Amino acid sequence: MTDTATAPDSASPARSYAKLAADESREDYSLRYAPHAFRRWGPGTVAGTALGGIAYLADFAIGASIVFAYGFTSGAAAILAAAAVIFLTGIPIARACATYGLDMDLVTRGAGFGYFGSTLTSLIYASFTFIFFALEGSIMAQAMHQAFGLPVEIGYLVTTLIVIPVVFRGMGALAKVQAWTQPVWLVGLALPFLVLAFEAPESWGAFTHFGGTEGAGAGFSWIGFGFGTGIALSLIAQIGEQADYLRFMPARTAENGRRWNLAVLAAGPGWVVIGAAKQLGGAFLAFVALEAVGRTHALEPIAPQIEALRPWLGGLALPAAALFVIVSQIKINVTNAYSGSLSWSNFFSRVTHRHPGRVWYIFLNLGIALTLMELNMFAMLGKLLGFYSNVGIAWIVAVAADLVINKRLGLSPPYIEFKRAYLYAVNPAGFGAMVIASTVSILAFFGLFGTHAEAFSTFIAAGLSLVLCPLIAWATRGKYYLARPNVVNGPGVEVADITATHTCSVCETAYELPDIADCPAQSGPICSLCCSLDATCGDVCRKGSAAGAVVLPMPSVRRV
């Protein structure tokens, strides 16, 4: 078996993929368009699975750290402002992923970054998954330490290993885990607030006058607002994890149109509504527990949970809180590990022209996350997330700007083109906007332009990306979006034609039309993955050589 990029000639056997890479029940079309034949879940099931992945308790720790550092007024304003930005940028991305059956990496390729330009964003996204896996794993290890006396170093290993069997099996297993654990999670989430509403109603009012633990004061501060927003905006790349589920959304029809729209809105940008509530709720629980456990432990979600539950549950507060934390962290870390495996697959397939299968990259992602946990990255939470958000927001805003502005102005194609055969290596519109915006904002983050610019570095990143992406597309007249016209997947007919399959001339497997390109080197159709893995064709398709290409029916363009 081979998964190398050497394309067979007419006398050679068809390319065969390694067993794990060829098994789409586990592979989940990790580097491909998700075909309609595979999208067997209803809008509600897809949305429920996607929302199950936001059970994480890092929101509690992030919200508490923001309010402790900058006080309630500035902290709450920062959390809400970040949520508004994340919600607005998430709408077009979620709709694009659900409409075209593509994950975040494939959408990024066609939304202004180019085939190799999106390689950098694959690394950015992969870093998001292992950073947050490490944060969530640290929280779970803290819970196991308090509940069972397990050393946190061993807890880090346990929280890493426990997710592997689920992530290995793919979307089907993830959907079951999210559904089965949801009732326990919902009860555990609501119960502490219910207890405090009855046992300490005065704490709600006192929280609104909290001035933080570092002397920020209860009043509003622009500096505190800026820094707090930057920390909260580190979660902006979460839309990528939502997209990993949304690509399995069924086709939108007249019958399911309303349910489809609601499901995409809820499971896409809607996650941040719950996320912002969790940040504020986590800050409140930490505030109530502050006097009893101290600042350090108040920032660890397990301790505030125990203190809140103690009036009703007494000695059972610890096991109940531990159960909630462990369930929450399993729910999110199966998503982090799954999304990380997709991102690493996309990265290495382009760099090495090899694809051994998504599941192997689970171990790479988890290995990095485990290393970060052992280095106690939880102690550097604020600074780490503040730095990361400068890069993450530059990327996400550039993609959103292309989908909302460039496509509607005709500066980029009206559909998402993700296949190597039709893309330039780098598109300066999105890629250039992201690099410039993140570079300037990182310099601001490190204080080069003064305190105010440092506090508002993420706003600088967002503003520059939003302006530069359409500006560069206009200056280049959209030249770098398509390396050649797409006669296979350009404007055309309806879903019936999209779902018609065509056999790849390299691997001899049938794929739906959006996953197929016309290949001059093969004198026939080629699937997107075989095209990506080909290291010998010399990209003749981008150099004006169309001899021997087979022209196939053209599917419809569905604007996002």
XYZ file of C-alpha atoms in Angstrom:
560
model
C 0.000 0.000 0.000
C 1.126 3.512 -0.665
C -0.068 6.972 0.170
C 2.763 8.778 -1.556
C 2.170 11.314 -4.273
C 3.578 9.371 -7.222
C 0.657 9.245 -9.610
C 0.376 6.017 -11.581
C 0.580 6.005 -15.349
C -1.793 3.945 -17.485
C 0.151 0.730 -16.778
C 0.478 1.287 -13.016
C -1.916 0.055 -10.336
C -4.275 2.504 -8.729
C -3.066 4.329 -5.649
C -4.225 2.570 -2.488
C -4.320 4.339 0.852
C -3.230 2.962 4.187
C -6.037 1.093 5.947
C -6.802 3.849 8.469
C -6.720 6.594 5.832
C -9.079 4.646 3.583
C -11.672 3.970 6.309
C -13.966 6.990 6.131
C -15.950 5.771 9.164
C -12.885 6.829 11.162
C -11.244 9.239 8.737
C -14.424 11.383 8.437
C -13.233 12.890 5.129
C -10.537 14.719 7.072
C -8.917 16.347 4.029
C -11.940 16.448 1.782
C -15.301 17.887 1.081
C -17.865 16.011 3.211
C -20.162 14.334 0.649
C -23.930 14.473 0.986
C -24.005 10.681 1.171
C -22.036 10.857 4.450
C -24.131 13.641 6.002
C -26.664 11.280 7.540
C -27.384 13.341 10.658
C -30.242 15.832 10.941
C -29.656 19.556 11.662
C -30.621 19.089 15.319
C -28.218 16.192 15.846
C -25.305 18.049 14.247
C -26.055 21.171 16.278
C -26.386 19.202 19.518
C -23.080 17.449 18.933
C -21.328 20.717 18.118
C -22.739 22.444 21.193
C -21.772 19.463 23.355
C -18.180 20.333 22.588
C -18.416 23.689 24.365
C -18.873 22.104 27.782
C -15.348 23.131 28.690
C -14.533 24.854 31.985
C -11.667 26.962 30.674
C -14.405 29.571 30.236
C -14.817 29.568 34.021
C -11.081 30.081 34.546
C -10.795 32.696 31.783
C -13.740 34.714 33.077
C -12.452 34.548 36.651
C -8.944 35.635 35.634
C -10.318 38.616 33.677
C -12.599 39.837 36.489
C -9.975 39.202 39.184
C -7.431 41.232 37.215
C -9.597 44.133 36.001
C -12.675 44.218 38.249
C -16.302 43.397 37.506
C -17.244 46.404 35.361
C -14.270 46.333 33.001
C -14.163 42.531 33.008
C -17.845 42.058 32.189
C -17.650 44.678 29.431
C -14.599 42.918 27.969
C -16.299 39.513 27.990
C -19.422 40.868 26.279
C -17.453 42.860 23.686
C -15.366 39.816 22.781
C -18.535 37.732 22.501
C -20.030 40.250 20.057
C -16.926 40.129 17.832
C -16.810 36.330 17.907
C -20.535 36.054 17.133
C -20.428 38.418 14.148
C -17.332 36.855 12.566
C -18.700 33.369 13.187
C -21.930 33.810 11.221
C -20.491 33.800 7.665
C -17.902 31.134 8.502
C -20.486 28.777 9.987
C -22.794 29.187 7.006
C -19.956 28.600 4.547
C -18.814 25.400 6.283
C -22.364 24.041 6.549
C -23.286 24.994 2.981
C -20.200 23.615 1.258
C -19.380 20.682 3.584
C -15.887 21.996 4.310
C -13.832 22.337 7.464
C -12.084 25.539 8.534
C -8.849 24.773 6.708
C -10.539 24.146 3.369
C -12.689 27.272 3.720
C -9.582 29.302 4.559
C -7.841 28.080 1.382
C -10.603 29.451 -0.813
C -11.367 32.541 1.272
C -8.291 34.540 0.412
C -5.321 32.445 1.559
C -4.451 30.060 -1.274
C -3.349 26.446 -1.155
C -0.094 26.875 0.775
C -1.074 30.174 2.363
C -3.528 28.311 4.574
C -0.739 26.010 5.768
C 0.188 28.663 8.333
C -3.391 28.887 9.543
C -3.445 25.096 9.947
C -0.626 25.526 12.454
C -2.485 28.376 14.163
C -5.574 26.206 14.450
C -3.595 23.170 15.597
C -1.990 25.299 18.310
C -5.466 26.394 19.423
C -6.516 22.764 19.868
C -3.482 21.651 21.857
C -3.315 24.838 23.967
C -6.922 24.432 24.999
C -6.584 20.667 25.394
C -3.781 21.403 27.852
C -5.880 23.985 29.704
C -8.876 21.665 29.932
C -6.689 18.723 30.858
C -5.091 20.743 33.657
C -8.537 21.523 35.058
C -9.501 17.836 34.913
C -6.238 16.825 36.617
C -6.934 19.348 39.393
C -10.349 17.756 39.932
C -8.917 14.227 40.067
C -6.262 15.401 42.522
C -8.856 16.833 44.896
C -11.311 13.971 44.524
C -8.967 10.977 44.484
C -5.609 12.325 45.642
C -4.136 11.491 42.236
C -0.907 13.464 41.631
C -1.560 16.101 38.996
C 1.333 14.830 36.874
C -0.383 11.435 36.636
C -3.710 13.197 36.138
C -2.311 14.935 33.064
C -1.518 11.550 31.538
C -4.922 10.079 32.430
C -6.843 13.017 30.942
C -4.804 12.629 27.751
C -5.227 8.883 27.325
C -8.929 8.737 28.174
C -10.063 10.559 25.014
C -8.148 8.444 22.489
C -10.691 5.603 21.981
C -13.504 8.073 21.266
C -11.521 10.354 18.949
C -10.109 7.338 17.112
C -13.611 6.305 16.023
C -14.603 9.703 14.606
C -17.852 11.637 14.285
C -20.179 8.736 15.080
C -18.544 8.092 18.468
C -18.287 11.799 19.247
C -22.007 12.299 18.609
C -22.875 9.484 21.029
C -20.569 10.737 23.778
C -21.931 14.276 23.555
C -25.537 13.062 23.662
C -25.059 10.622 26.558
C -23.179 13.079 28.777
C -25.361 16.116 28.124
C -27.925 15.563 30.934
C -25.220 15.168 33.601
C -23.454 18.251 32.321
C -26.583 20.425 32.292
C -27.486 19.483 35.870
C -23.924 20.054 37.056
C -23.770 23.419 35.313
C -26.996 24.794 36.782
C -26.889 23.384 40.320
C -24.186 25.644 41.885
C -25.999 28.787 40.746
C -29.289 27.451 42.044
C -27.731 26.750 45.459
C -26.245 30.254 45.693
C -29.531 31.845 44.633
C -31.131 30.351 47.757
C -28.203 30.286 50.183
C -26.313 33.485 49.350
C -28.595 35.826 47.373
C -26.674 38.872 48.549
C -23.525 37.643 46.763
C -25.009 38.500 43.365
C -25.179 42.200 44.202
C -21.777 42.190 45.902
C -20.216 40.682 42.776
C -21.210 43.703 40.669
C -19.123 45.924 42.980
C -16.084 43.647 42.974
C -12.878 45.578 42.228
C -10.657 42.595 41.491
C -7.721 41.211 43.435
C -5.037 43.428 41.913
C -6.341 46.891 42.814
C -8.130 47.608 39.531
C -11.229 48.960 41.279
C -14.909 48.484 40.573
C -15.159 51.313 38.014
C -14.668 51.089 34.268
C -11.125 51.272 32.877
C -10.343 51.421 29.177
C -6.992 49.729 29.771
C -8.596 46.917 31.732
C -11.325 46.598 29.105
C -8.740 46.302 26.321
C -6.593 43.719 28.071
C -9.634 41.714 29.171
C -11.109 41.689 25.678
C -7.803 40.424 24.316
C -7.846 37.457 26.685
C -11.476 36.619 25.903
C -10.852 36.905 22.148
C -8.380 34.032 22.352
C -11.479 31.851 21.989
C -12.263 33.205 18.509
C -10.717 30.166 16.812
C -13.358 27.989 18.504
C -15.438 28.519 15.348
C -13.017 26.091 13.695
C -14.034 23.320 16.078
C -17.688 24.141 15.479
C -16.994 23.948 11.729
C -15.570 20.451 12.115
C -19.121 19.388 13.026
C -21.042 21.834 10.832
C -19.530 20.360 7.656
C -21.770 17.336 8.259
C -24.926 19.462 8.138
C -27.376 18.058 5.553
C -28.253 20.098 2.480
C -30.565 23.013 3.142
C -33.968 22.439 1.544
C -37.368 24.106 1.544
C -38.561 21.543 4.100
C -35.712 21.922 6.599
C -34.738 25.529 5.849
C -35.847 27.038 9.166
C -34.378 24.214 11.267
C -31.179 24.353 9.202
C -30.748 28.105 9.732
C -31.401 27.858 13.464
C -29.070 24.878 13.851
C -26.228 26.594 11.981
C -26.687 29.805 13.961
C -26.815 27.974 17.294
C -23.982 25.532 16.643
C -21.803 28.075 14.824
C -21.597 31.568 16.357
C -24.217 30.688 18.961
C -21.660 28.826 21.066
C -20.288 32.161 22.286
C -23.594 33.128 23.910
C -23.226 30.145 26.229
C -19.487 30.779 26.422
C -19.866 34.377 27.614
C -22.463 33.302 30.195
C -20.033 30.654 31.442
C -17.222 33.199 31.723
C -19.367 35.532 33.811
C -20.727 32.599 35.805
C -17.249 31.233 36.442
C -16.091 34.662 37.620
C -19.066 34.803 40.009
C -18.373 31.359 41.486
C -14.702 32.256 41.920
C -15.675 35.526 43.637
C -17.938 33.700 46.105
C -15.205 31.131 46.876
C -12.358 33.656 47.053
C -12.339 34.174 50.810
C -12.626 30.463 51.586
C -10.028 29.038 49.178
C -7.775 31.964 48.187
C -7.052 33.475 44.798
C -5.013 30.617 43.322
C -7.582 27.903 44.010
C -10.499 30.209 43.143
C -9.169 30.280 39.567
C -9.324 26.466 39.428
C -12.973 25.613 38.590
C -13.158 22.586 40.903
C -12.743 24.594 44.133
C -15.557 27.153 43.488
C -17.835 24.270 42.445
C -17.251 22.519 45.772
C -17.814 25.679 47.815
C -21.054 26.463 45.978
C -22.465 22.941 46.397
C -21.420 22.454 50.029
C -24.520 24.084 51.670
C -26.843 21.502 50.048
C -24.639 18.470 49.464
C -22.254 18.615 52.410
C -19.699 15.830 52.114
C -21.025 14.897 48.682
C -20.031 18.289 47.265
C -16.530 17.085 46.342
C -17.532 13.957 44.363
C -20.426 15.819 42.697
C -18.158 18.682 41.629
C -15.477 16.253 40.467
C -17.997 14.321 38.363
C -19.168 17.545 36.695
C -15.623 18.698 35.952
C -14.510 15.334 34.568
C -17.583 14.999 32.326
C -17.134 18.591 31.092
C -13.486 18.061 30.264
C -14.054 14.792 28.439
C -16.757 16.474 26.331
C -14.448 19.275 25.207
C -11.196 17.363 24.945
C -12.578 14.763 22.561
C -13.399 17.767 20.350
C -9.962 19.350 20.832
C -8.217 16.103 19.980
C -10.480 15.452 16.982
C -10.079 18.942 15.531
C -6.336 18.840 16.108
C -6.059 15.610 14.132
C -7.874 17.248 11.214
C -5.647 20.305 11.286
C -2.383 18.365 11.454
C -3.589 16.119 8.605
C -4.193 19.157 6.430
C -0.797 20.610 7.291
C 1.318 17.520 6.706
C -0.486 16.403 3.549
C 0.573 19.632 1.857
C 4.101 19.722 3.229
C 5.028 16.041 2.834
C 2.595 14.826 0.114
C 1.739 11.905 2.367
C -1.413 10.972 4.262
C -1.178 8.000 6.630
C -4.597 8.814 8.117
C -6.120 11.337 10.499
C -5.913 9.071 13.524
C -2.115 9.083 13.644
C -2.088 12.826 14.205
C -4.199 12.395 17.325
C -1.025 11.207 19.053
C 1.020 14.188 17.840
C -1.568 16.654 19.085
C -1.978 14.929 22.431
C 1.777 14.612 22.895
C 2.233 18.371 22.547
C -0.717 19.028 24.867
C 0.661 16.658 27.513
C 4.027 18.416 27.376
C 2.349 21.782 27.937
C 0.430 20.392 30.906
C 3.572 19.010 32.483
C 5.154 22.477 32.066
C 2.228 23.944 34.093
C 0.981 26.267 31.386
C -2.167 26.865 33.478
C -0.107 29.299 35.572
C 0.544 31.433 32.468
C -3.091 31.523 31.359
C -3.631 35.274 30.865
C -0.417 36.094 29.004
C -0.555 33.015 26.803
C -4.137 33.616 25.677
C -3.586 37.346 25.241
C -0.694 36.672 22.869
C -2.515 33.925 20.951
C -5.583 36.066 20.339
C -3.583 38.539 18.233
C -2.864 35.866 15.647
C -6.189 34.063 15.905
C -8.320 37.147 15.379
C -6.231 38.328 12.404
C -6.896 34.986 10.711
C -10.617 34.677 11.488
C -11.433 38.291 10.596
C -9.603 37.968 7.265
C -11.684 34.901 6.364
C -14.914 36.603 7.478
C -14.017 39.731 5.496
C -13.588 37.681 2.344
C -16.911 35.886 2.815
C -18.885 39.015 3.682
C -17.180 41.763 1.671
C -15.029 40.350 -1.116
C -17.538 37.821 -2.413
C -20.401 40.270 -2.383
C -18.328 42.891 -4.222
C -17.200 40.359 -6.819
C -13.575 40.585 -5.694
C -13.458 36.812 -5.132
C -15.380 33.849 -6.603
C -18.930 33.450 -5.255
C -18.195 29.917 -4.022
C -15.432 28.311 -1.923
C -12.702 26.752 -4.062
C -10.483 24.478 -1.947
C -8.766 22.181 -4.442
C -5.073 22.502 -5.214
C -5.743 22.163 -8.953
C -7.392 25.595 -9.099
C -5.600 27.624 -6.424
C -2.487 29.753 -6.369
C 0.016 28.727 -3.716
C -0.508 32.001 -1.839
C -3.260 34.574 -2.146
C -2.067 37.930 -0.762
C -5.609 39.104 0.007
C -6.267 36.999 3.087
C -2.766 35.713 3.797
C -1.161 39.141 3.453
C -3.858 40.770 5.572
C -3.371 38.199 8.339
C 0.441 38.447 8.357
C 0.476 42.253 8.420
C -2.307 42.536 10.998
C -0.885 39.924 13.370
C 2.670 41.308 13.083
C 1.601 44.853 13.937
C -0.682 43.710 16.756
C 1.983 41.457 18.305
C 4.416 44.377 18.327
C 1.710 46.404 20.033
C 1.066 43.544 22.487
C 4.700 43.667 23.575
C 4.421 47.395 24.276
C 6.235 48.851 21.276
C 3.539 51.482 20.635
C 2.626 52.349 24.223
C 0.250 51.133 26.904
C -3.022 51.859 25.120
C -1.908 50.096 21.946
C -0.730 47.173 24.069
C -4.140 46.909 25.733
C -6.000 47.146 22.416
C -3.631 45.017 20.316
C -6.407 42.566 19.381
C -8.577 45.446 18.133
C -5.630 46.540 15.985
C -5.378 43.005 14.572
C -9.100 42.850 13.815
C -9.263 46.329 12.272
C -6.247 45.840 10.016
C -7.447 42.426 8.835
C -10.931 43.734 8.099
C -9.580 46.616 5.996
C -6.589 44.975 4.346
C -8.293 41.823 3.042
C -10.720 43.619 0.679
C -8.152 46.340 -0.039
C -5.533 43.846 -1.225
C -8.163 41.902 -3.186
C -9.211 45.143 -4.900
C -5.592 46.177 -5.598
C -4.824 42.778 -7.165
C -8.248 42.649 -8.895
C -8.899 39.266 -7.348
C -6.213 37.735 -9.547
C -4.894 35.284 -6.956
C -8.126 33.507 -6.056
C -8.196 31.131 -9.030
C -5.131 29.939 -10.911
C -7.376 28.756 -13.764
C -11.124 28.630 -14.460
C -12.917 25.773 -12.750
C -14.793 23.990 -15.515
C -15.729 21.167 -13.154
C -17.000 22.970 -10.058
C -17.954 26.407 -11.303
C -21.463 27.882 -11.595
C -24.098 25.445 -12.785
C -26.980 23.269 -11.652
C -28.496 21.880 -8.454
C -27.819 19.372 -5.661
C -28.736 16.338 -7.787
C -25.722 17.036 -9.995
C -23.450 17.747 -7.023
C -24.204 14.351 -5.512
C -23.479 12.504 -8.759
C -20.216 10.598 -8.340
C -17.176 10.506 -10.621
C -14.299 8.061 -10.437
C -10.829 9.409 -9.658
C -8.361 8.316 -12.333
C -5.624 7.841 -9.696
C -7.202 5.948 -6.768
C -10.162 4.668 -8.828
C -12.645 5.598 -6.112
C -15.901 7.431 -6.785
C -16.418 10.848 -5.179
C -19.103 13.474 -5.441
C -18.495 16.225 -7.960
C -17.266 19.009 -5.628
C -14.362 16.740 -4.593
C -13.237 16.235 -8.212
C -10.897 18.303 -10.397
C -10.018 17.887 -14.080
C -6.362 16.862 -14.289
C -4.266 17.405 -17.452
C -1.460 15.245 -16.048
C -3.839 12.296 -15.666
C -6.004 13.193 -18.664
C -9.051 12.653 -16.493
C -10.758 13.465 -13.218
C -8.794 13.402 -9.967
C -10.062 13.590 -6.399
C -8.902 16.445 -4.191
C -6.741 14.232 -1.953
C -4.909 12.464 -4.774
C -4.327 15.910 -6.255
C -2.873 17.164 -2.954
C -0.562 14.167 -2.613
C 0.844 14.326 -6.147
C 4.458 15.497 -5.959
C 5.421 14.816 -9.599
C 2.846 16.612 -11.735
C 4.684 19.956 -11.671
C 1.358 21.781 -11.275
C 0.866 21.690 -15.045
C -2.825 22.392 -14.547
C -1.983 25.881 -13.260
C 0.352 26.600 -16.173
C -2.206 26.689 -18.937
C -1.911 23.040 -19.966
C -5.423 21.673 -20.300
C -4.624 18.985 -22.875
C -6.519 15.829 -22.211
C -8.633 17.248 -19.391
C -12.090 15.750 -19.038
C -14.838 18.320 -18.631
C -17.554 17.153 -16.221
C -20.994 18.594 -15.393
C -20.908 21.769 -13.348
C -22.677 22.051 -9.968
C -24.503 25.036 -8.612
C -23.053 27.908 -6.641
C -24.881 28.472 -3.367
C -24.014 31.793 -1.844
C -23.322 31.664 1.892
